[in-house]
Amino acid sequence: MFAAGQKEMQQMDQFTIEKLGLPGVVLMENAGARVVEEILASSPCQNPRVIVLAGGGNNGGDGFVIARRLFDLGLEPLLCLLVNPDRIKGDAKVHFDVYRNRELPILFLQNQTVMALQNELNHADIIVDAMLGTGVNGPARSPFSEVIEIVNDFNGTKLVISVDIPSGVSSDTGKVESVAIKAAKTISFVFPKKGFFLTDGPNYVGEWKAVDISVPPSCAVELELNLPKIITKKLAHASVPIRPKNGHKGTFGHALIVGGSRQYVGAPIFSAKSALYSGAGLVTLAVPESIYPIAAGQNSESLLLPLLDENGHFAEKSLDQLLPLLQEFDSIAIGPGLSRFADGEKWIKSILTTLRKQPIVIDADGLYLLQEQLDVVRLYQGKVIFTPHPGEMARLINKTVKEVEGNRLEVAVTFAQEKNVYLLLKGHRSIIATPTGEVYINPFGHDALGKGGSGDVLTGLITSFLAQGAMPVDALIAASLLHARAGVEKAKVLSHYGVGPFDLIDGVKEQLRLI
């Protein structure tokens, strides 16, 4: 499944209308019919009171169909029109005229006060948002802004269903300029919209579902649209490395985790445990020798490689111990708990120039130490995976966090292609970009993951799957979704507040059991 923006959906609609010969009024009829099906399936009662809030564009046209079809099913919905009828054009006007010709009830907001609408909403069970749709650009204007605020006052007490996208949310960026509908459910046509997963979008779309309206998804390929793919459970499960029944520890690879410092002892332990409990045959944890006793006491499952340190960090001479051993490992992660230290840039460069094509994951302060020498990364013969959070991404490209978060897709795609890396840009909805321009969006996320150590667990997962033979994009897809799903499910048991790194590792084990 893809995610699309305003322009791409217009191209697909146009293709269906002009090339396939299916009129726009039919697509609108199909769209309204699918939404009605979802309204009835989601209804909190047997004969719900439904109010349909409609604008004058195609989103409003969908609303006209929805209200008419609800009448045909024996309900008594109320259509509230927020614009002057003279502004309704095209396919939407066809369906509005049908509605009026049948003399079905309409509340014209221009003839009523906003308080009159609020009174009607007080008696509603379901509120259908068909006001603005994907065409919104800039802040919602009056009277839409006032109506949106009134609807949001019912958040949690009424079932609010948005048609295609919550009014006020940009379908391309997810940005909300002023106000937007906070939907309990969003019924999207053909594909989910990019804005569902970007910036403000996840806070407004609620549960979403993409439905068929006779625009064939295959036309995205025929039109050569470069759309991001949504990571589904099925795709993630197919991306997890297959374990042969006669396999042994050598079959499942040897992962190396390099990290830790006096200040950050736990991070490399989380990564190592995560790697081992997601299937790696062997895991070696390389840490500064001053924290070796703690690491050994808390991580007896891994092989331990204590390296020379200086002031709680890896010493430059630790390379004499580490470099001769690097060829023993099938995948390597550098960064969890590494911290920053004198000559760290030279230290990490020596590792990259010694490796021979093993896939390598760079995280946390490993990214910091490489930010001024990305040419070393570009020239590396193996696969390199970067896993920055927005702040780390901002440093890598010399931008602000706000600039990164405001344009996550483009930032991820551009960086991955220019630097020849596989990029997992963390966030409430993580983005994966490849050197060849492929883009994936993880539709799952949870505030329970917003805690120190969560990212270290993710690094361990990726490194483990790479050690087991997964291609980088598959390792990222599987690790990203399993990690997010573990957070979602563990929060149901432990609360949004109480999920820690070891809980996530247990959650990943539970998710892997379902594959």
Short mmCIF file of C-alpha atoms in Angstrom, two decimals:
data_model
loop_
_atom_site.label_atom_id
_atom_site.label_comp_id
_atom_site.label_asym_id
_atom_site.label_seq_id
_atom_site.Cartn_x
_atom_site.Cartn_y
_atom_site.Cartn_z
CA MET A 1 0.00 0.00 0.00
CA PHE A 2 1.17 3.50 -0.86
CA ALA A 3 0.59 6.90 0.73
CA ALA A 4 -0.39 9.75 -1.58
CA GLY A 5 -0.65 13.53 -1.52
CA GLN A 6 -3.03 15.99 -3.13
CA LYS A 7 -1.31 16.13 -6.52
CA GLU A 8 -0.92 12.37 -6.83
CA MET A 9 -4.56 11.74 -6.01
CA GLN A 10 -5.63 14.31 -8.59
CA GLN A 11 -3.52 12.52 -11.20
CA MET A 12 -5.03 9.15 -10.30
CA ASP A 13 -8.57 10.52 -10.38
CA GLN A 14 -7.89 12.15 -13.74
CA PHE A 15 -6.45 8.91 -15.11
CA THR A 16 -9.55 6.99 -14.01
CA ILE A 17 -11.92 9.56 -15.49
CA GLU A 18 -10.13 10.29 -18.78
CA LYS A 19 -8.27 7.05 -19.57
CA LEU A 20 -10.60 4.48 -18.06
CA GLY A 21 -13.83 6.38 -18.75
CA LEU A 22 -15.33 6.27 -15.27
CA PRO A 23 -17.03 9.64 -14.60
CA GLY A 24 -16.19 11.70 -11.54
CA VAL A 25 -19.79 11.65 -10.35
CA VAL A 26 -19.56 7.84 -10.18
CA LEU A 27 -16.35 8.00 -8.17
CA MET A 28 -18.07 10.44 -5.81
CA GLU A 29 -21.05 8.11 -5.48
CA ASN A 30 -18.71 5.22 -4.72
CA ALA A 31 -16.84 7.28 -2.15
CA GLY A 32 -20.01 8.24 -0.32
CA ALA A 33 -21.24 4.66 -0.36
CA ARG A 34 -18.02 3.35 1.19
CA VAL A 35 -18.16 5.95 3.95
CA VAL A 36 -21.76 5.01 4.74
CA GLU A 37 -20.68 1.40 5.14
CA GLU A 38 -18.04 2.47 7.65
CA ILE A 39 -20.47 4.73 9.50
CA LEU A 40 -22.89 1.86 10.02
CA ALA A 41 -20.08 -0.52 11.02
CA SER A 42 -18.79 1.99 13.59
CA SER A 43 -22.13 3.24 14.92
CA PRO A 44 -22.41 3.41 18.71
CA CYS A 45 -26.15 2.65 18.55
CA GLN A 46 -28.75 1.01 16.31
CA ASN A 47 -30.35 4.14 14.84
CA PRO A 48 -27.72 6.84 15.15
CA ARG A 49 -28.43 10.52 14.70
CA VAL A 50 -25.91 11.59 12.04
CA ILE A 51 -24.97 15.16 11.13
CA VAL A 52 -23.02 15.63 7.92
CA LEU A 53 -20.98 18.84 7.75
CA ALA A 54 -20.33 19.67 4.10
CA GLY A 55 -18.30 22.26 2.24
CA GLY A 56 -18.67 23.23 -1.39
CA GLY A 57 -15.87 21.17 -2.97
CA ASN A 58 -15.54 17.50 -3.80
CA ASN A 59 -15.31 16.63 -0.12
CA GLY A 60 -18.70 18.27 0.33
CA GLY A 61 -19.94 16.30 -2.69
CA ASP A 62 -19.02 13.11 -0.86
CA GLY A 63 -21.02 14.46 2.07
CA PHE A 64 -24.12 14.98 -0.10
CA VAL A 65 -23.96 11.34 -1.19
CA ILE A 66 -23.45 10.18 2.40
CA ALA A 67 -26.50 12.06 3.69
CA ARG A 68 -28.71 10.86 0.81
CA ARG A 69 -27.68 7.23 1.21
CA LEU A 70 -28.26 7.33 4.96
CA PHE A 71 -31.83 8.49 4.24
CA ASP A 72 -32.25 5.62 1.83
CA LEU A 73 -31.27 3.24 4.62
CA GLY A 74 -34.02 4.59 6.89
CA LEU A 75 -31.99 6.94 9.07
CA GLU A 76 -32.71 10.65 9.53
CA PRO A 77 -29.41 12.46 9.01
CA LEU A 78 -29.08 16.21 8.87
CA LEU A 79 -26.97 17.79 6.14
CA CYS A 80 -25.40 21.07 7.22
CA LEU A 81 -24.03 23.16 4.34
CA LEU A 82 -21.32 25.60 5.36
CA VAL A 83 -21.11 27.57 2.10
CA ASN A 84 -23.43 29.45 -0.23
CA PRO A 85 -25.00 26.92 -2.64
CA ASP A 86 -23.92 29.10 -5.57
CA ARG A 87 -20.29 28.13 -4.80
CA ILE A 88 -20.90 24.43 -5.44
CA LYS A 89 -19.57 23.37 -8.84
CA GLY A 90 -18.84 20.31 -10.96
CA ASP A 91 -19.52 16.80 -9.72
CA ALA A 92 -20.40 18.08 -6.26
CA LYS A 93 -23.18 20.22 -7.75
CA VAL A 94 -24.66 17.17 -9.50
CA HIS A 95 -25.04 15.38 -6.19
CA PHE A 96 -26.22 18.50 -4.38
CA ASP A 97 -28.94 19.01 -6.98
CA VAL A 98 -30.04 15.39 -6.58
CA TYR A 99 -30.24 15.92 -2.83
CA ARG A 100 -32.30 19.11 -3.17
CA ASN A 101 -34.54 17.64 -5.88
CA ARG A 102 -35.49 14.95 -3.41
CA GLU A 103 -36.38 17.70 -0.92
CA LEU A 104 -34.22 16.22 1.81
CA PRO A 105 -33.54 18.43 4.85
CA ILE A 106 -30.64 20.89 4.83
CA LEU A 107 -29.43 23.29 7.48
CA PHE A 108 -27.88 26.27 5.67
CA LEU A 109 -25.32 27.70 8.05
CA GLN A 110 -25.41 31.08 6.33
CA ASN A 111 -29.02 31.41 7.44
CA GLN A 112 -28.38 30.19 10.97
CA THR A 113 -26.10 31.08 13.82
CA VAL A 114 -23.22 28.84 14.80
CA MET A 115 -25.11 28.28 18.06
CA ALA A 116 -27.96 26.71 16.09
CA LEU A 117 -25.52 24.22 14.64
CA GLN A 118 -24.09 23.52 18.08
CA ASN A 119 -27.58 22.71 19.32
CA GLU A 120 -27.98 20.17 16.52
CA LEU A 121 -24.58 18.67 17.29
CA ASN A 122 -25.60 18.25 20.92
CA HIS A 123 -28.19 15.70 19.80
CA ALA A 124 -25.94 13.86 17.34
CA ASP A 125 -24.40 10.44 17.83
CA ILE A 126 -22.12 10.70 14.80
CA ILE A 127 -20.59 13.79 13.20
CA VAL A 128 -19.33 13.40 9.64
CA ASP A 129 -16.63 15.84 8.55
CA ALA A 130 -16.94 16.44 4.79
CA MET A 131 -15.89 20.08 4.90
CA LEU A 132 -12.48 20.63 3.30
CA GLY A 133 -10.81 17.37 2.27
CA THR A 134 -7.40 17.14 0.60
CA GLY A 135 -7.62 20.51 -1.11
CA VAL A 136 -6.89 22.59 1.97
CA ASN A 137 -3.95 24.97 1.73
CA GLY A 138 -3.17 27.30 4.60
CA PRO A 139 -5.29 27.86 7.69
CA ALA A 140 -8.97 26.97 7.80
CA ARG A 141 -11.08 30.09 7.32
CA SER A 142 -14.44 31.18 8.68
CA PRO A 143 -16.94 29.60 9.06
CA PHE A 144 -14.94 26.35 8.87
CA SER A 145 -12.59 27.34 11.68
CA GLU A 146 -15.45 28.08 14.07
CA VAL A 147 -17.26 24.86 13.19
CA ILE A 148 -14.07 22.82 13.62
CA GLU A 149 -13.59 24.24 17.11
CA ILE A 150 -17.18 23.38 18.03
CA VAL A 151 -16.82 19.82 16.75
CA ASN A 152 -13.57 19.36 18.66
CA ASP A 153 -15.40 20.32 21.85
CA PHE A 154 -17.27 17.03 21.42
CA ASN A 155 -14.03 15.05 21.17
CA GLY A 156 -14.46 11.81 23.10
CA THR A 157 -18.22 12.18 23.52
CA LYS A 158 -19.34 11.93 19.86
CA LEU A 159 -18.06 9.66 17.10
CA VAL A 160 -16.35 12.02 14.63
CA ILE A 161 -15.64 10.50 11.21
CA SER A 162 -13.63 12.45 8.65
CA VAL A 163 -14.04 11.88 4.92
CA ASP A 164 -10.69 11.31 3.18
CA ILE A 165 -8.74 13.51 5.64
CA PRO A 166 -9.64 15.59 8.70
CA SER A 167 -10.51 19.13 7.65
CA GLY A 168 -7.60 21.47 8.32
CA VAL A 169 -4.84 18.84 7.95
CA SER A 170 -2.56 19.13 4.90
CA SER A 171 -2.65 15.92 2.89
CA ASP A 172 0.96 16.46 1.80
CA THR A 173 2.69 17.53 5.02
CA GLY A 174 0.27 16.77 7.84
CA LYS A 175 0.66 20.33 9.02
CA VAL A 176 -2.20 22.12 10.77
CA GLU A 177 -1.95 25.85 10.20
CA SER A 178 -4.66 26.89 12.65
CA VAL A 179 -7.31 24.33 13.65
CA ALA A 180 -8.28 20.90 12.36
CA ILE A 181 -10.83 18.22 13.10
CA LYS A 182 -9.72 15.65 15.66
CA ALA A 183 -11.29 12.57 14.14
CA ALA A 184 -11.93 9.29 15.88
CA LYS A 185 -11.83 7.66 12.46
CA THR A 186 -10.79 8.75 8.98
CA ILE A 187 -12.06 6.98 5.87
CA SER A 188 -9.56 7.63 3.10
CA PHE A 189 -10.06 6.90 -0.57
CA VAL A 190 -7.71 4.55 -2.48
CA PHE A 191 -4.64 5.25 -0.32
CA PRO A 192 -3.98 6.85 3.05
CA LYS A 193 -2.63 10.36 2.67
CA LYS A 194 0.96 11.30 3.42
CA GLY A 195 -0.26 13.81 5.98
CA PHE A 196 -1.63 11.01 8.16
CA PHE A 197 1.93 10.20 9.22
CA LEU A 198 3.73 13.55 9.14
CA THR A 199 4.08 16.49 11.58
CA ASP A 200 0.65 17.13 13.18
CA GLY A 201 -1.25 14.49 11.21
CA PRO A 202 -1.03 11.54 13.63
CA ASN A 203 -2.70 13.66 16.32
CA TYR A 204 -5.79 14.26 14.18
CA VAL A 205 -6.57 11.26 11.93
CA GLY A 206 -7.47 8.77 14.66
CA GLU A 207 -8.00 5.27 13.33
CA TRP A 208 -7.76 5.27 9.53
CA LYS A 209 -8.92 2.98 6.77
CA ALA A 210 -8.34 3.21 3.01
CA VAL A 211 -11.33 2.08 0.92
CA ASP A 212 -11.88 1.23 -2.74
CA ILE A 213 -13.86 3.72 -4.87
CA SER A 214 -12.96 2.17 -8.28
CA VAL A 215 -9.75 4.18 -8.75
CA PRO A 216 -7.35 1.26 -9.37
CA PRO A 217 -4.27 1.39 -7.11
CA SER A 218 -2.27 0.00 -10.03
CA CYS A 219 -2.57 3.32 -11.85
CA ALA A 220 0.01 4.74 -9.42
CA VAL A 221 2.54 2.43 -11.05
CA GLU A 222 1.28 3.16 -14.57
CA LEU A 223 1.58 6.89 -13.90
CA GLU A 224 5.09 6.30 -12.48
CA LEU A 225 4.24 8.08 -9.26
CA ASN A 226 7.06 7.88 -6.72
CA LEU A 227 4.93 7.25 -3.64
CA PRO A 228 6.09 6.16 -0.20
CA LYS A 229 5.03 2.68 0.81
CA ILE A 230 3.21 1.96 4.06
CA ILE A 231 4.78 -0.76 6.18
CA THR A 232 2.08 -3.34 6.89
CA LYS A 233 2.27 -6.23 9.32
CA LYS A 234 2.35 -8.59 6.35
CA LEU A 235 5.30 -6.75 4.76
CA ALA A 236 7.20 -6.64 8.05
CA HIS A 237 6.64 -10.31 8.74
CA ALA A 238 7.87 -11.18 5.26
CA SER A 239 10.99 -9.09 5.94
CA VAL A 240 12.03 -10.98 9.09
CA PRO A 241 14.89 -13.39 8.28
CA ILE A 242 13.78 -16.99 7.78
CA ARG A 243 15.20 -19.43 10.34
CA PRO A 244 16.00 -22.85 8.90
CA LYS A 245 14.92 -25.60 11.30
CA ASN A 246 18.36 -27.20 11.20
CA GLY A 247 20.14 -23.90 11.85
CA HIS A 248 22.72 -23.34 14.59
CA LYS A 249 24.37 -20.31 16.14
CA GLY A 250 26.71 -19.98 13.20
CA THR A 251 23.75 -19.96 10.82
CA PHE A 252 22.19 -16.96 12.52
CA GLY A 253 25.19 -14.68 12.43
CA HIS A 254 27.50 -12.89 14.81
CA ALA A 255 26.62 -9.28 15.67
CA LEU A 256 29.00 -6.78 17.24
CA ILE A 257 27.76 -3.86 19.36
CA VAL A 258 30.38 -1.17 19.97
CA GLY A 259 29.44 1.48 22.50
CA GLY A 260 29.16 2.56 26.07
CA SER A 261 30.98 5.05 28.24
CA ARG A 262 31.18 5.96 31.91
CA GLN A 263 28.08 8.16 31.55
CA TYR A 264 26.04 5.82 29.34
CA VAL A 265 26.38 2.27 30.58
CA GLY A 266 22.92 0.95 29.80
CA ALA A 267 22.61 1.83 26.10
CA PRO A 268 24.95 -0.84 24.65
CA ILE A 269 23.47 -3.44 27.01
CA PHE A 270 19.98 -2.72 25.66
CA SER A 271 21.27 -3.07 22.09
CA ALA A 272 23.09 -6.32 22.79
CA LYS A 273 20.16 -7.94 24.56
CA SER A 274 17.82 -6.80 21.81
CA ALA A 275 20.09 -8.33 19.17
CA LEU A 276 20.35 -11.65 20.96
CA TYR A 277 16.65 -11.98 21.77
CA SER A 278 15.64 -11.21 18.18
CA GLY A 279 17.57 -14.13 16.77
CA ALA A 280 21.27 -13.36 16.33
CA GLY A 281 23.35 -16.51 16.88
CA LEU A 282 26.09 -14.69 18.75
CA VAL A 283 26.39 -11.15 20.06
CA THR A 284 29.64 -9.55 21.14
CA LEU A 285 29.49 -6.40 23.21
CA ALA A 286 32.57 -4.18 23.01
CA VAL A 287 32.74 -1.63 25.83
CA PRO A 288 35.37 0.50 27.58
CA GLU A 289 37.09 -1.74 30.15
CA SER A 290 36.12 0.58 33.02
CA ILE A 291 32.43 -0.34 32.60
CA TYR A 292 33.15 -3.99 31.80
CA PRO A 293 32.15 -5.25 35.29
CA ILE A 294 28.72 -3.61 35.00
CA ALA A 295 28.20 -4.82 31.43
CA ALA A 296 29.24 -8.37 32.33
CA GLY A 297 26.99 -8.43 35.38
CA GLN A 298 23.94 -7.29 33.42
CA ASN A 299 24.54 -9.08 30.13
CA SER A 300 25.90 -12.55 30.73
CA GLU A 301 24.25 -13.79 27.51
CA SER A 302 26.68 -11.90 25.27
CA LEU A 303 30.35 -12.30 24.63
CA LEU A 304 32.21 -9.37 26.20
CA LEU A 305 35.10 -7.51 24.64
CA PRO A 306 36.58 -4.97 27.08
CA LEU A 307 38.69 -2.37 25.28
CA LEU A 308 41.24 0.11 26.51
CA ASP A 309 39.69 3.33 27.70
CA GLU A 310 40.67 6.80 28.77
CA ASN A 311 38.52 8.89 31.11
CA GLY A 312 35.57 6.54 30.64
CA HIS A 313 35.69 6.56 26.82
CA PHE A 314 37.34 4.32 24.26
CA ALA A 315 41.03 5.13 24.03
CA GLU A 316 42.70 5.54 20.66
CA LYS A 317 44.78 2.44 21.45
CA SER A 318 41.57 0.40 21.71
CA LEU A 319 41.75 0.22 17.93
CA ASP A 320 44.78 -2.05 18.23
CA GLN A 321 42.54 -4.54 20.03
CA LEU A 322 39.40 -4.07 17.93
CA LEU A 323 40.53 -3.71 14.31
CA PRO A 324 42.14 -7.17 13.94
CA LEU A 325 38.86 -8.78 15.08
CA LEU A 326 36.41 -6.92 12.84
CA GLN A 327 36.29 -9.52 10.09
CA GLU A 328 34.78 -12.07 12.49
CA PHE A 329 31.43 -10.28 12.58
CA ASP A 330 28.47 -10.41 10.19
CA SER A 331 27.04 -7.04 11.24
CA ILE A 332 28.26 -4.19 13.39
CA ALA A 333 26.57 -1.37 15.32
CA ILE A 334 28.51 1.63 16.54
CA GLY A 335 27.13 4.34 18.76
CA PRO A 336 24.84 3.25 21.62
CA GLY A 337 26.13 5.08 24.69
CA LEU A 338 29.37 5.92 22.88
CA SER A 339 29.44 9.57 23.96
CA ARG A 340 31.86 12.10 22.48
CA PHE A 341 35.58 12.05 23.10
CA ALA A 342 38.86 13.47 21.88
CA ASP A 343 39.98 11.96 18.57
CA GLY A 344 36.63 10.18 18.31
CA GLU A 345 36.31 11.20 14.66
CA LYS A 346 39.66 9.58 13.85
CA TRP A 347 38.72 6.51 15.91
CA ILE A 348 35.44 5.83 14.06
CA LYS A 349 37.03 6.56 10.67
CA SER A 350 39.63 3.88 11.36
CA ILE A 351 36.88 1.35 11.96
CA LEU A 352 35.05 2.17 8.73
CA THR A 353 38.20 2.07 6.62
CA THR A 354 39.19 -1.32 8.11
CA LEU A 355 35.86 -3.08 7.62
CA ARG A 356 35.34 -5.19 4.52
CA LYS A 357 31.77 -4.76 3.31
CA GLN A 358 29.92 -5.88 6.46
CA PRO A 359 26.67 -3.98 6.99
CA ILE A 360 27.13 -1.36 9.68
CA VAL A 361 24.58 0.53 11.78
CA ILE A 362 25.54 4.00 13.01
CA ASP A 363 23.49 5.45 15.84
CA ALA A 364 23.62 8.10 18.58
CA ASP A 365 27.06 9.69 19.02
CA GLY A 366 28.43 7.53 16.24
CA LEU A 367 26.47 9.89 13.99
CA TYR A 368 27.96 12.89 15.74
CA LEU A 369 31.50 11.62 15.19
CA LEU A 370 30.83 11.08 11.49
CA GLN A 371 28.96 14.28 10.68
CA GLU A 372 32.05 16.07 9.33
CA GLN A 373 33.39 13.08 7.36
CA LEU A 374 30.40 11.70 5.49
CA ASP A 375 32.57 11.09 2.42
CA VAL A 376 34.04 8.13 4.31
CA VAL A 377 30.53 6.72 4.56
CA ARG A 378 29.75 7.35 0.90
CA LEU A 379 32.88 5.50 -0.20
CA TYR A 380 32.35 2.48 2.05
CA GLN A 381 31.89 -0.69 -0.01
CA GLY A 382 29.31 -2.23 2.32
CA LYS A 383 25.84 -1.14 3.38
CA VAL A 384 25.58 1.68 5.90
CA ILE A 385 22.49 2.32 8.00
CA PHE A 386 21.92 5.61 9.85
CA THR A 387 19.24 5.80 12.57
CA PRO A 388 19.00 9.45 13.66
CA HIS A 389 16.31 11.08 15.71
CA PRO A 390 15.22 14.56 14.46
CA GLY A 391 17.89 16.37 16.47
CA GLU A 392 20.66 14.17 15.12
CA MET A 393 19.26 14.51 11.61
CA ALA A 394 19.28 18.29 11.96
CA ARG A 395 22.98 18.24 12.88
CA LEU A 396 23.80 15.98 9.95
CA ILE A 397 22.31 18.40 7.42
CA ASN A 398 22.98 21.65 9.28
CA LYS A 399 19.29 22.49 9.66
CA THR A 400 16.99 23.08 12.60
CA VAL A 401 14.81 20.41 14.09
CA LYS A 402 11.79 22.42 12.98
CA GLU A 403 13.03 22.33 9.38
CA VAL A 404 13.57 18.58 9.56
CA GLU A 405 10.19 17.87 11.10
CA GLY A 406 8.42 20.16 8.64
CA ASN A 407 9.74 18.23 5.65
CA ARG A 408 10.55 14.73 6.87
CA LEU A 409 9.97 12.85 3.63
CA GLU A 410 12.11 15.07 1.44
CA VAL A 411 14.86 15.32 4.05
CA ALA A 412 15.06 11.54 4.38
CA VAL A 413 14.99 10.83 0.64
CA THR A 414 17.55 13.48 -0.25
CA PHE A 415 20.02 12.48 2.46
CA ALA A 416 19.82 8.75 1.72
CA GLN A 417 20.47 9.27 -1.97
CA GLU A 418 23.19 11.90 -1.61
CA LYS A 419 25.13 10.05 1.11
CA ASN A 420 24.48 6.52 -0.18
CA VAL A 421 23.04 5.30 3.11
CA TYR A 422 19.94 3.54 4.32
CA LEU A 423 18.22 5.99 6.63
CA LEU A 424 15.71 5.39 9.39
CA LEU A 425 14.52 8.82 10.50
CA LYS A 426 12.96 8.25 13.89
CA GLY A 427 9.83 10.01 15.04
CA HIS A 428 6.23 9.41 16.03
CA ARG A 429 5.94 7.78 12.59
CA SER A 430 9.39 6.69 11.41
CA ILE A 431 10.52 7.01 7.80
CA ILE A 432 12.88 4.67 5.95
CA ALA A 433 14.71 5.87 2.84
CA THR A 434 17.16 3.94 0.65
CA PRO A 435 20.04 5.05 -1.61
CA THR A 436 17.91 4.15 -4.64
CA GLY A 437 15.01 6.42 -3.66
CA GLU A 438 12.62 3.92 -2.09
CA VAL A 439 10.64 5.31 0.84
CA TYR A 440 8.68 3.53 3.55
CA ILE A 441 6.50 4.93 6.32
CA ASN A 442 5.89 3.08 9.57
CA PRO A 443 2.22 3.76 10.39
CA PHE A 444 2.66 2.70 14.01
CA GLY A 445 4.09 4.72 16.85
CA HIS A 446 3.46 5.40 20.51
CA ASP A 447 4.44 7.89 23.19
CA ALA A 448 5.60 4.95 25.32
CA LEU A 449 8.62 4.79 23.01
CA GLY A 450 9.62 8.34 23.94
CA LYS A 451 12.13 7.25 26.54
CA GLY A 452 15.89 6.80 26.79
CA GLY A 453 16.93 3.32 25.70
CA SER A 454 14.12 2.77 23.20
CA GLY A 455 16.35 3.70 20.28
CA ASP A 456 19.09 1.38 21.54
CA VAL A 457 16.65 -1.52 21.41
CA LEU A 458 15.84 -0.60 17.81
CA THR A 459 19.55 -0.50 16.92
CA GLY A 460 19.97 -3.99 18.33
CA LEU A 461 17.04 -5.29 16.30
CA ILE A 462 18.40 -3.92 13.04
CA THR A 463 21.88 -5.27 13.74
CA SER A 464 20.46 -8.68 14.62
CA PHE A 465 18.46 -9.01 11.41
CA LEU A 466 21.47 -7.93 9.37
CA ALA A 467 23.61 -10.58 11.08
CA GLN A 468 20.97 -13.16 10.19
CA GLY A 469 21.31 -12.25 6.51
CA ALA A 470 18.52 -9.76 5.92
CA MET A 471 19.04 -7.07 3.32
CA PRO A 472 19.24 -3.59 4.88
CA VAL A 473 15.79 -2.44 3.75
CA ASP A 474 14.21 -5.65 5.04
CA ALA A 475 16.03 -5.35 8.36
CA LEU A 476 14.80 -1.77 8.74
CA ILE A 477 11.21 -2.61 7.79
CA ALA A 478 10.99 -5.56 10.17
CA ALA A 479 12.80 -3.87 13.06
CA SER A 480 10.87 -0.61 12.76
CA LEU A 481 7.45 -2.19 12.82
CA LEU A 482 8.21 -4.82 15.48
CA HIS A 483 9.70 -2.14 17.73
CA ALA A 484 6.69 0.16 17.33
CA ARG A 485 4.16 -2.64 17.76
CA ALA A 486 5.96 -3.77 20.91
CA GLY A 487 5.56 -0.25 22.30
CA VAL A 488 1.87 -0.14 21.42
CA GLU A 489 1.06 -3.52 22.96
CA LYS A 490 3.21 -3.11 26.08
CA ALA A 491 1.59 0.27 26.80
CA LYS A 492 -1.78 -1.49 27.00
CA VAL A 493 -0.49 -3.54 29.92
CA LEU A 494 2.09 -1.28 31.57
CA SER A 495 0.55 2.15 30.74
CA HIS A 496 1.93 4.87 28.50
CA TYR A 497 4.29 5.83 31.31
CA GLY A 498 5.78 2.52 32.36
CA VAL A 499 7.32 0.90 29.28
CA GLY A 500 11.10 0.54 29.57
CA PRO A 501 13.79 -0.86 27.25
CA PHE A 502 13.64 -4.38 28.68
CA ASP A 503 9.86 -4.31 28.35
CA LEU A 504 10.30 -3.45 24.68
CA ILE A 505 12.65 -6.41 24.23
CA ASP A 506 10.03 -8.68 25.79
CA GLY A 507 7.43 -7.07 23.54
CA VAL A 508 9.49 -7.77 20.44
CA LYS A 509 9.79 -11.41 21.47
CA GLU A 510 6.02 -11.54 21.74
CA GLN A 511 5.60 -9.92 18.33
CA LEU A 512 8.03 -12.40 16.77
CA ARG A 513 5.97 -15.23 18.21
CA LEU A 514 3.04 -14.04 16.08
CA ILE A 515 4.96 -14.40 12.82
#
